[in-house]
XYZ file of C-alpha atoms in Angstrom:
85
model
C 17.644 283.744 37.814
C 16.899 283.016 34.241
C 20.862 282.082 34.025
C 20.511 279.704 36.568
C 17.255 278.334 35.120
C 19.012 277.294 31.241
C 18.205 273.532 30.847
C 22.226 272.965 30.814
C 22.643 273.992 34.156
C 23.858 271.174 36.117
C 22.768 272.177 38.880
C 19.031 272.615 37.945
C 16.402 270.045 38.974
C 15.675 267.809 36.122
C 11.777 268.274 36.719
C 9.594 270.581 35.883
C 9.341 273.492 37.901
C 7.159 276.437 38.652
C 9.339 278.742 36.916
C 9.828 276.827 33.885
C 5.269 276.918 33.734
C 6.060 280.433 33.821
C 8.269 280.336 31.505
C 5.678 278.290 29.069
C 3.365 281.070 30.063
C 5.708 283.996 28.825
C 6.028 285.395 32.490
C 9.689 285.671 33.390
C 11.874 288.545 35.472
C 13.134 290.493 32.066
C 9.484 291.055 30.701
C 7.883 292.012 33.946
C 10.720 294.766 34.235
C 10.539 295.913 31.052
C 6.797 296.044 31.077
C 7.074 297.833 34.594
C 10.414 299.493 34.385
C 11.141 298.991 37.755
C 13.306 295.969 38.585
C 12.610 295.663 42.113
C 8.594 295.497 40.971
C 9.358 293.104 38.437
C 11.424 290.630 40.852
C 8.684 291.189 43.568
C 5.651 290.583 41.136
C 7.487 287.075 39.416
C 7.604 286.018 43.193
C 3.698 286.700 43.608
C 3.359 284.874 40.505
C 5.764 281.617 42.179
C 4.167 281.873 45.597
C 0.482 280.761 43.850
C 1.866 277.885 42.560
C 3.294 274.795 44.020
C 5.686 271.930 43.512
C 9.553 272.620 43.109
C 10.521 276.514 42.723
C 14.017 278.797 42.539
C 13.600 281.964 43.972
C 15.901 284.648 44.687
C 16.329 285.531 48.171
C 14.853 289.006 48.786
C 17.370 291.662 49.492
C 18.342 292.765 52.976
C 16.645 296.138 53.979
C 19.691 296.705 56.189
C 21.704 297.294 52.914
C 23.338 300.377 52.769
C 22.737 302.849 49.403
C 26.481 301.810 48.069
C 26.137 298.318 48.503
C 22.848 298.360 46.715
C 24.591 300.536 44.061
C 27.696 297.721 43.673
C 25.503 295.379 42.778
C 24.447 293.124 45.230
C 24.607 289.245 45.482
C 21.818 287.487 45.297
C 21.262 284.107 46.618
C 19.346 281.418 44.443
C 17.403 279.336 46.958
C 15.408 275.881 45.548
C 11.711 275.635 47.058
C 9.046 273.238 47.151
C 5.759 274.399 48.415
């Protein structure tokens, strides 16, 4: 996600969004995780952290809970989707 977020990025909104005021405020996936050491609690908390705000958002889709252990294991794909709440 923070990939997708790099001002570059074509693709990104040219506003402000909710993830880059997180950003400002030092809350982004790779600290949470590190802080935690659990990945899927880091990606679940930075989405707590989205849903109380509003205006324009990326978020990553949450993971099927169909998904098998080896597919989880490959790596899985995650889809970027673009919010406003």
């Amino acid at each position: 996600l923070n990939y997708f977020l790099h001002p570059l990025n074509p693709f990104k909104t040219k506003e402000k969004t909710s993830n880059d005021i997180l950003l400002m405020q030092g809350v982004d996936i790779f600290q949470l995780a590190a802080r935690s050491g659990r990945p899927h609690a880091a990606e679940e908390e930075y989405s707590q952290a989205l849903r109380r705000l509003t205006g324009e958002q990326y978020e990553l889709v949450p993971l099927s809970p169909n998904m098998t252990y080896m597919e989880v294991a490959q790596g899985p794909l995650f889809t970027i989707r673009h919010v406003l709440r």
